[in-house]
């Protein structure tokens, strides 16, 4: 098998950092096969999940659905970053090669996804009335 980063390196920040993340609502995240439970990457995901839950609730999430991680590979980041790659390179340094793990929950009631990102994304609320 080829090289892969350690799962323990996917989340390089403390739970408190989630309080400063950007939150987005988005429709049409319908392939959840690539969303993974935080427990695969963190020995103690509970504090992260609790803060993600609080942030999502503040943004209008109804509390249903499963909080997971969604990964974006590095080659998609240039077009996704609101302030382009320079901001992300400043924040992440060499870690940009790891891509970007987002916190995600899909609301069961209406299919709206809520996404937390450590950097601003060029992403409007598509499909959100």
JSON list of C-alpha atoms in Angstrom, two decimals:
[
{"chain": "A", "resi": 1, "resn": "UNK", "atom": "CA", "xyz": [0.00, 0.00, 0.00]},
{"chain": "A", "resi": 2, "resn": "UNK", "atom": "CA", "xyz": [1.17, 3.53, -0.75]},
{"chain": "A", "resi": 3, "resn": "UNK", "atom": "CA", "xyz": [1.97, 6.19, 1.81]},
{"chain": "A", "resi": 4, "resn": "UNK", "atom": "CA", "xyz": [-0.78, 7.64, 3.96]},
{"chain": "A", "resi": 5, "resn": "UNK", "atom": "CA", "xyz": [-0.60, 10.04, 6.87]},
{"chain": "A", "resi": 6, "resn": "UNK", "atom": "CA", "xyz": [-1.36, 8.65, 10.30]},
{"chain": "A", "resi": 7, "resn": "UNK", "atom": "CA", "xyz": [-5.00, 8.94, 11.29]},
{"chain": "A", "resi": 8, "resn": "UNK", "atom": "CA", "xyz": [-3.85, 10.69, 14.47]},
{"chain": "A", "resi": 9, "resn": "UNK", "atom": "CA", "xyz": [-2.51, 13.55, 12.29]},
{"chain": "A", "resi": 10, "resn": "UNK", "atom": "CA", "xyz": [-5.84, 14.34, 10.59]},
{"chain": "A", "resi": 11, "resn": "UNK", "atom": "CA", "xyz": [-7.05, 16.66, 13.38]},
{"chain": "A", "resi": 12, "resn": "UNK", "atom": "CA", "xyz": [-4.06, 18.88, 14.35]},
{"chain": "A", "resi": 13, "resn": "UNK", "atom": "CA", "xyz": [-5.96, 21.18, 16.74]},
{"chain": "A", "resi": 14, "resn": "UNK", "atom": "CA", "xyz": [-7.61, 21.11, 20.16]},
{"chain": "A", "resi": 15, "resn": "UNK", "atom": "CA", "xyz": [-11.39, 20.86, 20.63]},
{"chain": "A", "resi": 16, "resn": "UNK", "atom": "CA", "xyz": [-11.56, 24.55, 21.63]},
{"chain": "A", "resi": 17, "resn": "UNK", "atom": "CA", "xyz": [-10.47, 25.54, 18.12]},
{"chain": "A", "resi": 18, "resn": "UNK", "atom": "CA", "xyz": [-13.91, 24.51, 16.81]},
{"chain": "A", "resi": 19, "resn": "UNK", "atom": "CA", "xyz": [-15.30, 27.66, 18.41]},
{"chain": "A", "resi": 20, "resn": "UNK", "atom": "CA", "xyz": [-13.49, 29.72, 15.74]},
{"chain": "A", "resi": 21, "resn": "UNK", "atom": "CA", "xyz": [-14.42, 27.56, 12.76]},
{"chain": "A", "resi": 22, "resn": "UNK", "atom": "CA", "xyz": [-16.61, 28.80, 9.92]},
{"chain": "A", "resi": 23, "resn": "UNK", "atom": "CA", "xyz": [-20.02, 27.15, 9.64]},
{"chain": "A", "resi": 24, "resn": "UNK", "atom": "CA", "xyz": [-21.94, 26.55, 6.42]},
{"chain": "A", "resi": 25, "resn": "UNK", "atom": "CA", "xyz": [-25.32, 25.07, 5.55]},
{"chain": "A", "resi": 26, "resn": "UNK", "atom": "CA", "xyz": [-25.47, 23.17, 2.28]},
{"chain": "A", "resi": 27, "resn": "UNK", "atom": "CA", "xyz": [-27.93, 20.97, 0.41]},
{"chain": "A", "resi": 28, "resn": "UNK", "atom": "CA", "xyz": [-27.13, 17.88, -1.65]},
{"chain": "A", "resi": 29, "resn": "UNK", "atom": "CA", "xyz": [-24.43, 16.18, 0.37]},
{"chain": "A", "resi": 30, "resn": "UNK", "atom": "CA", "xyz": [-25.90, 12.81, -0.51]},
{"chain": "A", "resi": 31, "resn": "UNK", "atom": "CA", "xyz": [-22.87, 10.52, -0.64]},
{"chain": "A", "resi": 32, "resn": "UNK", "atom": "CA", "xyz": [-22.05, 9.92, 3.01]},
{"chain": "A", "resi": 33, "resn": "UNK", "atom": "CA", "xyz": [-19.87, 6.89, 2.25]},
{"chain": "A", "resi": 34, "resn": "UNK", "atom": "CA", "xyz": [-16.77, 9.05, 2.61]},
{"chain": "A", "resi": 35, "resn": "UNK", "atom": "CA", "xyz": [-17.78, 10.63, 5.91]},
{"chain": "A", "resi": 36, "resn": "UNK", "atom": "CA", "xyz": [-16.06, 8.89, 8.79]},
{"chain": "A", "resi": 37, "resn": "UNK", "atom": "CA", "xyz": [-16.66, 8.85, 12.54]},
{"chain": "A", "resi": 38, "resn": "UNK", "atom": "CA", "xyz": [-14.26, 11.04, 14.52]},
{"chain": "A", "resi": 39, "resn": "UNK", "atom": "CA", "xyz": [-13.46, 8.03, 16.71]},
{"chain": "A", "resi": 40, "resn": "UNK", "atom": "CA", "xyz": [-11.37, 6.66, 13.82]},
{"chain": "A", "resi": 41, "resn": "UNK", "atom": "CA", "xyz": [-9.02, 9.64, 14.14]},
{"chain": "A", "resi": 42, "resn": "UNK", "atom": "CA", "xyz": [-9.17, 10.78, 17.76]},
{"chain": "A", "resi": 43, "resn": "UNK", "atom": "CA", "xyz": [-8.61, 8.74, 20.91]},
{"chain": "A", "resi": 44, "resn": "UNK", "atom": "CA", "xyz": [-11.18, 10.90, 22.70]},
{"chain": "A", "resi": 45, "resn": "UNK", "atom": "CA", "xyz": [-13.60, 12.42, 20.17]},
{"chain": "A", "resi": 46, "resn": "UNK", "atom": "CA", "xyz": [-16.24, 13.40, 22.79]},
{"chain": "A", "resi": 47, "resn": "UNK", "atom": "CA", "xyz": [-14.98, 16.97, 23.48]},
{"chain": "A", "resi": 48, "resn": "UNK", "atom": "CA", "xyz": [-14.71, 17.67, 19.74]},
{"chain": "A", "resi": 49, "resn": "UNK", "atom": "CA", "xyz": [-18.14, 16.25, 19.03]},
{"chain": "A", "resi": 50, "resn": "UNK", "atom": "CA", "xyz": [-19.68, 18.23, 21.89]},
{"chain": "A", "resi": 51, "resn": "UNK", "atom": "CA", "xyz": [-18.27, 21.52, 20.60]},
{"chain": "A", "resi": 52, "resn": "UNK", "atom": "CA", "xyz": [-19.24, 20.67, 17.01]},
{"chain": "A", "resi": 53, "resn": "UNK", "atom": "CA", "xyz": [-22.76, 19.87, 18.25]},
{"chain": "A", "resi": 54, "resn": "UNK", "atom": "CA", "xyz": [-22.96, 23.25, 20.02]},
{"chain": "A", "resi": 55, "resn": "UNK", "atom": "CA", "xyz": [-21.77, 25.12, 16.93]},
{"chain": "A", "resi": 56, "resn": "UNK", "atom": "CA", "xyz": [-24.18, 23.29, 14.63]},
{"chain": "A", "resi": 57, "resn": "UNK", "atom": "CA", "xyz": [-27.09, 23.96, 16.99]},
{"chain": "A", "resi": 58, "resn": "UNK", "atom": "CA", "xyz": [-26.20, 27.68, 17.05]},
{"chain": "A", "resi": 59, "resn": "UNK", "atom": "CA", "xyz": [-26.40, 27.70, 13.25]},
{"chain": "A", "resi": 60, "resn": "UNK", "atom": "CA", "xyz": [-29.86, 26.13, 13.09]},
{"chain": "A", "resi": 61, "resn": "UNK", "atom": "CA", "xyz": [-29.26, 22.39, 13.17]},
{"chain": "A", "resi": 62, "resn": "UNK", "atom": "CA", "xyz": [-32.17, 20.55, 14.78]},
{"chain": "A", "resi": 63, "resn": "UNK", "atom": "CA", "xyz": [-29.97, 18.03, 16.57]},
{"chain": "A", "resi": 64, "resn": "UNK", "atom": "CA", "xyz": [-30.66, 14.97, 14.40]},
{"chain": "A", "resi": 65, "resn": "UNK", "atom": "CA", "xyz": [-28.09, 13.19, 12.27]},
{"chain": "A", "resi": 66, "resn": "UNK", "atom": "CA", "xyz": [-24.60, 11.87, 12.96]},
{"chain": "A", "resi": 67, "resn": "UNK", "atom": "CA", "xyz": [-21.59, 14.18, 13.34]},
{"chain": "A", "resi": 68, "resn": "UNK", "atom": "CA", "xyz": [-18.68, 12.92, 11.24]},
{"chain": "A", "resi": 69, "resn": "UNK", "atom": "CA", "xyz": [-15.56, 14.04, 9.41]},
{"chain": "A", "resi": 70, "resn": "UNK", "atom": "CA", "xyz": [-15.48, 14.76, 5.69]},
{"chain": "A", "resi": 71, "resn": "UNK", "atom": "CA", "xyz": [-12.12, 14.97, 3.92]},
{"chain": "A", "resi": 72, "resn": "UNK", "atom": "CA", "xyz": [-11.18, 17.24, 1.02]},
{"chain": "A", "resi": 73, "resn": "UNK", "atom": "CA", "xyz": [-7.99, 16.30, -0.84]},
{"chain": "A", "resi": 74, "resn": "UNK", "atom": "CA", "xyz": [-5.40, 19.05, -1.33]},
{"chain": "A", "resi": 75, "resn": "UNK", "atom": "CA", "xyz": [-6.00, 19.39, -5.08]},
{"chain": "A", "resi": 76, "resn": "UNK", "atom": "CA", "xyz": [-9.55, 20.74, -4.55]},
{"chain": "A", "resi": 77, "resn": "UNK", "atom": "CA", "xyz": [-8.58, 23.33, -1.95]},
{"chain": "A", "resi": 78, "resn": "UNK", "atom": "CA", "xyz": [-7.39, 26.13, -4.26]},
{"chain": "A", "resi": 79, "resn": "UNK", "atom": "CA", "xyz": [-10.88, 26.70, -5.64]},
{"chain": "A", "resi": 80, "resn": "UNK", "atom": "CA", "xyz": [-12.66, 26.08, -2.34]},
{"chain": "A", "resi": 81, "resn": "UNK", "atom": "CA", "xyz": [-10.76, 28.49, -0.13]},
{"chain": "A", "resi": 82, "resn": "UNK", "atom": "CA", "xyz": [-12.44, 31.89, 0.12]},
{"chain": "A", "resi": 83, "resn": "UNK", "atom": "CA", "xyz": [-9.07, 33.64, 0.45]},
{"chain": "A", "resi": 84, "resn": "UNK", "atom": "CA", "xyz": [-7.41, 31.22, -1.94]},
{"chain": "A", "resi": 85, "resn": "UNK", "atom": "CA", "xyz": [-4.51, 29.01, -1.03]},
{"chain": "A", "resi": 86, "resn": "UNK", "atom": "CA", "xyz": [-2.34, 31.69, 0.57]},
{"chain": "A", "resi": 87, "resn": "UNK", "atom": "CA", "xyz": [-4.46, 31.85, 3.73]},
{"chain": "A", "resi": 88, "resn": "UNK", "atom": "CA", "xyz": [-4.51, 28.10, 4.09]},
{"chain": "A", "resi": 89, "resn": "UNK", "atom": "CA", "xyz": [-0.77, 27.82, 3.55]},
{"chain": "A", "resi": 90, "resn": "UNK", "atom": "CA", "xyz": [-0.21, 30.44, 6.26]},
{"chain": "A", "resi": 91, "resn": "UNK", "atom": "CA", "xyz": [-2.37, 28.49, 8.70]},
{"chain": "A", "resi": 92, "resn": "UNK", "atom": "CA", "xyz": [-1.45, 24.93, 7.76]},
{"chain": "A", "resi": 93, "resn": "UNK", "atom": "CA", "xyz": [2.15, 25.21, 6.62]},
{"chain": "A", "resi": 94, "resn": "UNK", "atom": "CA", "xyz": [3.30, 21.85, 5.29]},
{"chain": "A", "resi": 95, "resn": "UNK", "atom": "CA", "xyz": [0.08, 20.25, 6.54]},
{"chain": "A", "resi": 96, "resn": "UNK", "atom": "CA", "xyz": [-1.70, 21.54, 3.41]},
{"chain": "A", "resi": 97, "resn": "UNK", "atom": "CA", "xyz": [-0.51, 18.33, 1.75]},
{"chain": "A", "resi": 98, "resn": "UNK", "atom": "CA", "xyz": [-2.84, 16.43, 4.11]},
{"chain": "A", "resi": 99, "resn": "UNK", "atom": "CA", "xyz": [-5.95, 18.06, 2.65]},
{"chain": "A", "resi": 100, "resn": "UNK", "atom": "CA", "xyz": [-8.66, 19.41, 4.90]},
{"chain": "A", "resi": 101, "resn": "UNK", "atom": "CA", "xyz": [-10.93, 17.57, 7.32]},
{"chain": "A", "resi": 102, "resn": "UNK", "atom": "CA", "xyz": [-14.32, 19.20, 7.79]},
{"chain": "A", "resi": 103, "resn": "UNK", "atom": "CA", "xyz": [-16.86, 18.47, 10.52]},
{"chain": "A", "resi": 104, "resn": "UNK", "atom": "CA", "xyz": [-20.18, 17.50, 8.97]},
{"chain": "A", "resi": 105, "resn": "UNK", "atom": "CA", "xyz": [-23.68, 16.53, 10.03]},
{"chain": "A", "resi": 106, "resn": "UNK", "atom": "CA", "xyz": [-26.62, 15.84, 7.73]},
{"chain": "A", "resi": 107, "resn": "UNK", "atom": "CA", "xyz": [-29.93, 16.75, 9.28]},
{"chain": "A", "resi": 108, "resn": "UNK", "atom": "CA", "xyz": [-32.32, 13.81, 8.98]},
{"chain": "A", "resi": 109, "resn": "UNK", "atom": "CA", "xyz": [-35.46, 15.96, 8.91]},
{"chain": "A", "resi": 110, "resn": "UNK", "atom": "CA", "xyz": [-34.74, 17.83, 5.65]},
{"chain": "A", "resi": 111, "resn": "UNK", "atom": "CA", "xyz": [-31.32, 16.71, 4.40]},
{"chain": "A", "resi": 112, "resn": "UNK", "atom": "CA", "xyz": [-29.56, 19.99, 5.12]},
{"chain": "A", "resi": 113, "resn": "UNK", "atom": "CA", "xyz": [-25.87, 19.51, 5.86]},
{"chain": "A", "resi": 114, "resn": "UNK", "atom": "CA", "xyz": [-24.00, 21.67, 8.34]},
{"chain": "A", "resi": 115, "resn": "UNK", "atom": "CA", "xyz": [-20.25, 21.93, 7.84]},
{"chain": "A", "resi": 116, "resn": "UNK", "atom": "CA", "xyz": [-17.51, 23.34, 10.09]},
{"chain": "A", "resi": 117, "resn": "UNK", "atom": "CA", "xyz": [-14.20, 24.39, 8.53]},
{"chain": "A", "resi": 118, "resn": "UNK", "atom": "CA", "xyz": [-11.04, 25.79, 10.16]},
{"chain": "A", "resi": 119, "resn": "UNK", "atom": "CA", "xyz": [-10.65, 28.16, 7.17]},
{"chain": "A", "resi": 120, "resn": "UNK", "atom": "CA", "xyz": [-13.17, 30.22, 5.21]},
{"chain": "A", "resi": 121, "resn": "UNK", "atom": "CA", "xyz": [-14.54, 28.38, 2.20]},
{"chain": "A", "resi": 122, "resn": "UNK", "atom": "CA", "xyz": [-15.82, 29.79, -1.06]},
{"chain": "A", "resi": 123, "resn": "UNK", "atom": "CA", "xyz": [-19.18, 28.18, -0.43]},
{"chain": "A", "resi": 124, "resn": "UNK", "atom": "CA", "xyz": [-22.58, 29.77, -0.27]},
{"chain": "A", "resi": 125, "resn": "UNK", "atom": "CA", "xyz": [-25.69, 28.09, 1.10]},
{"chain": "A", "resi": 126, "resn": "UNK", "atom": "CA", "xyz": [-26.58, 26.27, -2.12]},
{"chain": "A", "resi": 127, "resn": "UNK", "atom": "CA", "xyz": [-30.09, 24.87, -2.05]},
{"chain": "A", "resi": 128, "resn": "UNK", "atom": "CA", "xyz": [-30.91, 26.62, 1.22]},
{"chain": "A", "resi": 129, "resn": "UNK", "atom": "CA", "xyz": [-34.04, 28.77, 1.15]}
]
